[in-house]
Amino acid sequence: MQEMVRTNDIVLLGAIEALLTSADIGHMVADAHMSVLEGSIGVFPRRLLVVDEDVLRARRLLTEAGFGAALRDAD
């Protein structure tokens, strides 16, 4: 899996997740439960990971949907 997005913005993360799910692109959110440790203040960013074989399709989808600025640089 490759990290596509790292953000504290749960609304942005939810919108991106909805797009990926609707396009049947395998993904997961890492660090989603860190709020238990941080006291729900949003200090730790959540990471959205995409299955390796779907990375190019995911990048294209998110860029076309206007989320290109949120994408992390490709390795």
mmCIF file of N, CA and C in Angstrom:
data_model
loop_
_atom_site.group_PDB
_atom_site.id
_atom_site.type_symbol
_atom_site.label_atom_id
_atom_site.label_comp_id
_atom_site.label_asym_id
_atom_site.label_seq_id
_atom_site.Cartn_x
_atom_site.Cartn_y
_atom_site.Cartn_z
ATOM 1 N N MET A 1 0.844 -1.177 0.000
ATOM 2 C CA MET A 1 0.000 0.000 0.000
ATOM 3 C C MET A 1 0.887 1.236 0.000
ATOM 4 N N GLN A 2 0.384 2.294 -0.615
ATOM 5 C CA GLN A 2 1.120 3.551 -0.674
ATOM 6 C C GLN A 2 0.283 4.674 -0.073
ATOM 7 N N GLU A 3 0.960 5.558 0.647
ATOM 8 C CA GLU A 3 0.284 6.701 1.244
ATOM 9 C C GLU A 3 -0.041 7.724 0.156
ATOM 10 N N MET A 4 -1.315 8.104 0.093
ATOM 11 C CA MET A 4 -1.757 9.078 -0.904
ATOM 12 C C MET A 4 -2.014 10.443 -0.277
ATOM 13 N N VAL A 5 -2.594 10.433 0.934
ATOM 14 C CA VAL A 5 -3.001 11.680 1.586
ATOM 15 C C VAL A 5 -2.664 11.578 3.065
ATOM 16 N N ARG A 6 -2.198 12.685 3.640
ATOM 17 C CA ARG A 6 -1.985 12.795 5.084
ATOM 18 C C ARG A 6 -2.632 14.104 5.501
ATOM 19 N N THR A 7 -3.646 14.021 6.378
ATOM 20 C CA THR A 7 -4.385 15.227 6.738
ATOM 21 C C THR A 7 -5.033 15.107 8.110
ATOM 22 N N ASN A 8 -5.297 16.257 8.705
ATOM 23 C CA ASN A 8 -6.094 16.342 9.933
ATOM 24 C C ASN A 8 -7.556 16.654 9.610
ATOM 25 N N ASP A 9 -7.844 16.936 8.367
ATOM 26 C CA ASP A 9 -9.185 17.341 7.927
ATOM 27 C C ASP A 9 -10.046 16.105 7.668
ATOM 28 N N ILE A 10 -10.895 15.770 8.634
ATOM 29 C CA ILE A 10 -11.700 14.552 8.495
ATOM 30 C C ILE A 10 -12.784 14.687 7.427
ATOM 31 N N VAL A 11 -13.192 15.909 7.125
ATOM 32 C CA VAL A 11 -14.177 16.117 6.058
ATOM 33 C C VAL A 11 -13.536 15.818 4.703
ATOM 34 N N LEU A 12 -12.341 16.332 4.494
ATOM 35 C CA LEU A 12 -11.594 16.044 3.265
ATOM 36 C C LEU A 12 -11.371 14.546 3.131
ATOM 37 N N LEU A 13 -10.952 13.917 4.211
ATOM 38 C CA LEU A 13 -10.693 12.483 4.200
ATOM 39 C C LEU A 13 -11.957 11.693 3.857
ATOM 40 N N GLY A 14 -13.078 12.105 4.410
ATOM 41 C CA GLY A 14 -14.350 11.438 4.125
ATOM 42 C C GLY A 14 -14.752 11.572 2.666
ATOM 43 N N ALA A 15 -14.543 12.745 2.087
ATOM 44 C CA ALA A 15 -14.885 12.968 0.684
ATOM 45 C C ALA A 15 -14.003 12.113 -0.223
ATOM 46 N N ILE A 16 -12.720 12.048 0.093
ATOM 47 C CA ILE A 16 -11.801 11.242 -0.708
ATOM 48 C C ILE A 16 -12.134 9.762 -0.569
ATOM 49 N N GLU A 17 -12.429 9.327 0.642
ATOM 50 C CA GLU A 17 -12.817 7.928 0.848
ATOM 51 C C GLU A 17 -14.065 7.572 0.046
ATOM 52 N N ALA A 18 -15.032 8.464 0.018
ATOM 53 C CA ALA A 18 -16.263 8.210 -0.736
ATOM 54 C C ALA A 18 -15.971 8.054 -2.226
ATOM 55 N N LEU A 19 -15.100 8.906 -2.759
ATOM 56 C CA LEU A 19 -14.713 8.792 -4.170
ATOM 57 C C LEU A 19 -14.021 7.463 -4.457
ATOM 58 N N LEU A 20 -13.076 7.101 -3.614
ATOM 59 C CA LEU A 20 -12.341 5.860 -3.823
ATOM 60 C C LEU A 20 -13.251 4.641 -3.703
ATOM 61 N N THR A 21 -14.147 4.668 -2.743
ATOM 62 C CA THR A 21 -15.085 3.561 -2.579
ATOM 63 C C THR A 21 -15.993 3.432 -3.792
ATOM 64 N N SER A 22 -16.507 4.549 -4.284
ATOM 65 C CA SER A 22 -17.406 4.507 -5.440
ATOM 66 C C SER A 22 -16.701 4.031 -6.700
ATOM 67 N N ALA A 23 -15.379 4.239 -6.767
ATOM 68 C CA ALA A 23 -14.597 3.791 -7.920
ATOM 69 C C ALA A 23 -14.019 2.388 -7.697
ATOM 70 N N ASP A 24 -14.378 1.764 -6.579
ATOM 71 C CA ASP A 24 -13.902 0.424 -6.233
ATOM 72 C C ASP A 24 -12.373 0.363 -6.193
ATOM 73 N N ILE A 25 -11.780 1.363 -5.564
ATOM 74 C CA ILE A 25 -10.325 1.434 -5.395
ATOM 75 C C ILE A 25 -10.007 1.042 -3.954
ATOM 76 N N GLY A 26 -9.166 0.018 -3.810
ATOM 77 C CA GLY A 26 -8.810 -0.478 -2.485
ATOM 78 C C GLY A 26 -8.029 0.545 -1.680
ATOM 79 N N HIS A 27 -8.492 0.801 -0.464
ATOM 80 C CA HIS A 27 -7.825 1.796 0.388
ATOM 81 C C HIS A 27 -8.130 1.535 1.858
ATOM 82 N N MET A 28 -7.397 2.215 2.721
ATOM 83 C CA MET A 28 -7.664 2.179 4.162
ATOM 84 C C MET A 28 -7.141 3.467 4.791
ATOM 85 N N VAL A 29 -7.698 3.814 5.939
ATOM 86 C CA VAL A 29 -7.222 4.986 6.681
ATOM 87 C C VAL A 29 -6.428 4.483 7.880
ATOM 88 N N ALA A 30 -5.173 4.888 7.940
ATOM 89 C CA ALA A 30 -4.317 4.542 9.070
ATOM 90 C C ALA A 30 -4.348 5.691 10.071
ATOM 91 N N ASP A 31 -4.147 5.363 11.313
ATOM 92 C CA ASP A 31 -4.088 6.341 12.409
ATOM 93 C C ASP A 31 -5.440 6.974 12.719
ATOM 94 N N ALA A 32 -6.526 6.352 12.291
ATOM 95 C CA ALA A 32 -7.854 6.916 12.521
ATOM 96 C C ALA A 32 -8.234 6.923 13.995
ATOM 97 N N HIS A 33 -7.643 6.039 14.779
ATOM 98 C CA HIS A 33 -8.015 5.945 16.192
ATOM 99 C C HIS A 33 -7.012 6.615 17.124
ATOM 100 N N MET A 34 -6.137 7.430 16.561
ATOM 101 C CA MET A 34 -5.156 8.144 17.378
ATOM 102 C C MET A 34 -5.825 9.186 18.270
ATOM 103 N N SER A 35 -7.055 9.579 17.955
ATOM 104 C CA SER A 35 -7.742 10.585 18.770
ATOM 105 C C SER A 35 -7.918 10.121 20.208
ATOM 106 N N VAL A 36 -7.924 8.818 20.440
ATOM 107 C CA VAL A 36 -8.019 8.294 21.795
ATOM 108 C C VAL A 36 -6.794 8.731 22.595
ATOM 109 N N LEU A 37 -5.637 8.714 21.954
ATOM 110 C CA LEU A 37 -4.402 9.091 22.640
ATOM 111 C C LEU A 37 -4.220 10.597 22.751
ATOM 112 N N GLU A 38 -4.707 11.323 21.761
ATOM 113 C CA GLU A 38 -4.469 12.764 21.716
ATOM 114 C C GLU A 38 -5.577 13.575 22.368
ATOM 115 N N GLY A 39 -6.649 12.949 22.748
ATOM 116 C CA GLY A 39 -7.754 13.656 23.383
ATOM 117 C C GLY A 39 -8.674 14.350 22.399
ATOM 118 N N SER A 40 -8.756 13.857 21.171
ATOM 119 C CA SER A 40 -9.657 14.377 20.117
ATOM 120 C C SER A 40 -9.383 15.822 19.725
ATOM 121 N N ILE A 41 -8.127 16.244 19.789
ATOM 122 C CA ILE A 41 -7.813 17.617 19.394
ATOM 123 C C ILE A 41 -7.258 17.711 17.973
ATOM 124 N N GLY A 42 -7.085 16.577 17.291
ATOM 125 C CA GLY A 42 -6.681 16.588 15.889
ATOM 126 C C GLY A 42 -5.215 16.876 15.637
ATOM 127 N N VAL A 43 -4.349 16.500 16.571
ATOM 128 C CA VAL A 43 -2.929 16.771 16.420
ATOM 129 C C VAL A 43 -2.284 15.813 15.419
ATOM 130 N N PHE A 44 -2.639 14.551 15.494
ATOM 131 C CA PHE A 44 -2.033 13.540 14.631
ATOM 132 C C PHE A 44 -2.810 13.412 13.329
ATOM 133 N N PRO A 45 -2.136 13.577 12.206
ATOM 134 C CA PRO A 45 -2.833 13.436 10.924
ATOM 135 C C PRO A 45 -3.173 11.979 10.633
ATOM 136 N N ARG A 46 -4.230 11.800 9.895
ATOM 137 C CA ARG A 46 -4.609 10.472 9.438
ATOM 138 C C ARG A 46 -4.014 10.263 8.055
ATOM 139 N N ARG A 47 -3.658 9.020 7.754
ATOM 140 C CA ARG A 47 -3.045 8.701 6.465
ATOM 141 C C ARG A 47 -3.988 7.821 5.663
ATOM 142 N N LEU A 48 -4.199 8.188 4.415
ATOM 143 C CA LEU A 48 -5.017 7.387 3.523
ATOM 144 C C LEU A 48 -4.068 6.593 2.630
ATOM 145 N N LEU A 49 -4.181 5.275 2.703
ATOM 146 C CA LEU A 49 -3.321 4.376 1.948
ATOM 147 C C LEU A 49 -4.136 3.710 0.847
ATOM 148 N N VAL A 50 -3.511 3.544 -0.312
ATOM 149 C CA VAL A 50 -4.179 2.923 -1.458
ATOM 150 C C VAL A 50 -3.378 1.695 -1.875
ATOM 151 N N VAL A 51 -4.101 0.645 -2.263
ATOM 152 C CA VAL A 51 -3.480 -0.590 -2.730
ATOM 153 C C VAL A 51 -2.566 -0.268 -3.913
ATOM 154 N N ASP A 52 -1.389 -0.874 -3.928
ATOM 155 C CA ASP A 52 -0.363 -0.565 -4.936
ATOM 156 C C ASP A 52 -0.894 -0.564 -6.368
ATOM 157 N N GLU A 53 -1.664 -1.570 -6.733
ATOM 158 C CA GLU A 53 -2.126 -1.657 -8.122
ATOM 159 C C GLU A 53 -3.173 -0.605 -8.487
ATOM 160 N N ASP A 54 -3.716 0.095 -7.501
ATOM 161 C CA ASP A 54 -4.726 1.123 -7.766
ATOM 162 C C ASP A 54 -4.195 2.546 -7.646
ATOM 163 N N VAL A 55 -2.907 2.717 -7.354
ATOM 164 C CA VAL A 55 -2.352 4.038 -7.069
ATOM 165 C C VAL A 55 -2.517 5.008 -8.244
ATOM 166 N N LEU A 56 -2.151 4.597 -9.439
ATOM 167 C CA LEU A 56 -2.248 5.504 -10.585
ATOM 168 C C LEU A 56 -3.691 5.904 -10.859
ATOM 169 N N ARG A 57 -4.595 4.941 -10.783
ATOM 170 C CA ARG A 57 -6.017 5.236 -11.009
ATOM 171 C C ARG A 57 -6.549 6.169 -9.916
ATOM 172 N N ALA A 58 -6.124 5.939 -8.679
ATOM 173 C CA ALA A 58 -6.565 6.782 -7.561
ATOM 174 C C ALA A 58 -6.054 8.215 -7.726
ATOM 175 N N ARG A 59 -4.774 8.368 -8.101
ATOM 176 C CA ARG A 59 -4.207 9.710 -8.301
ATOM 177 C C ARG A 59 -4.968 10.453 -9.395
ATOM 178 N N ARG A 60 -5.272 9.767 -10.481
ATOM 179 C CA ARG A 60 -5.993 10.396 -11.593
ATOM 180 C C ARG A 60 -7.405 10.805 -11.144
ATOM 181 N N LEU A 61 -8.087 9.914 -10.452
ATOM 182 C CA LEU A 61 -9.446 10.195 -9.980
ATOM 183 C C LEU A 61 -9.461 11.404 -9.044
ATOM 184 N N LEU A 62 -8.563 11.420 -8.080
ATOM 185 C CA LEU A 62 -8.541 12.507 -7.099
ATOM 186 C C LEU A 62 -8.118 13.834 -7.721
ATOM 187 N N THR A 63 -7.206 13.785 -8.670
ATOM 188 C CA THR A 63 -6.794 15.010 -9.365
ATOM 189 C C THR A 63 -7.955 15.571 -10.183
ATOM 190 N N GLU A 64 -8.644 14.703 -10.908
ATOM 191 C CA GLU A 64 -9.786 15.152 -11.715
ATOM 192 C C GLU A 64 -10.925 15.675 -10.850
ATOM 193 N N ALA A 65 -11.035 15.173 -9.623
ATOM 194 C CA ALA A 65 -12.099 15.606 -8.712
ATOM 195 C C ALA A 65 -11.728 16.882 -7.958
ATOM 196 N N GLY A 66 -10.513 17.393 -8.186
ATOM 197 C CA GLY A 66 -10.112 18.640 -7.545
ATOM 198 C C GLY A 66 -9.357 18.473 -6.241
ATOM 199 N N PHE A 67 -8.932 17.256 -5.930
ATOM 200 C CA PHE A 67 -8.198 17.002 -4.692
ATOM 201 C C PHE A 67 -6.697 16.832 -4.921
ATOM 202 N N GLY A 68 -6.204 17.265 -6.064
ATOM 203 C CA GLY A 68 -4.803 17.101 -6.403
ATOM 204 C C GLY A 68 -3.853 17.749 -5.401
ATOM 205 N N ALA A 69 -4.246 18.871 -4.830
ATOM 206 C CA ALA A 69 -3.382 19.566 -3.863
ATOM 207 C C ALA A 69 -3.200 18.770 -2.573
ATOM 208 N N ALA A 70 -4.128 17.881 -2.274
ATOM 209 C CA ALA A 70 -4.035 17.088 -1.044
ATOM 210 C C ALA A 70 -3.149 15.864 -1.206
ATOM 211 N N LEU A 71 -2.824 15.501 -2.452
ATOM 212 C CA LEU A 71 -2.036 14.303 -2.699
ATOM 213 C C LEU A 71 -0.587 14.500 -2.294
ATOM 214 N N ARG A 72 -0.009 13.452 -1.714
ATOM 215 C CA ARG A 72 1.421 13.470 -1.392
ATOM 216 C C ARG A 72 2.181 13.172 -2.666
ATOM 217 N N ASP A 73 3.399 13.654 -2.735
ATOM 218 C CA ASP A 73 4.239 13.398 -3.909
ATOM 219 C C ASP A 73 4.456 11.911 -4.085
ATOM 220 N N ALA A 74 4.456 11.468 -5.321
ATOM 221 C CA ALA A 74 4.718 10.059 -5.617
ATOM 222 C C ALA A 74 6.174 9.747 -5.310
ATOM 223 N N ASP A 75 6.397 8.556 -4.789
ATOM 224 C CA ASP A 75 7.782 8.144 -4.463
ATOM 225 C C ASP A 75 8.531 7.754 -5.704
#
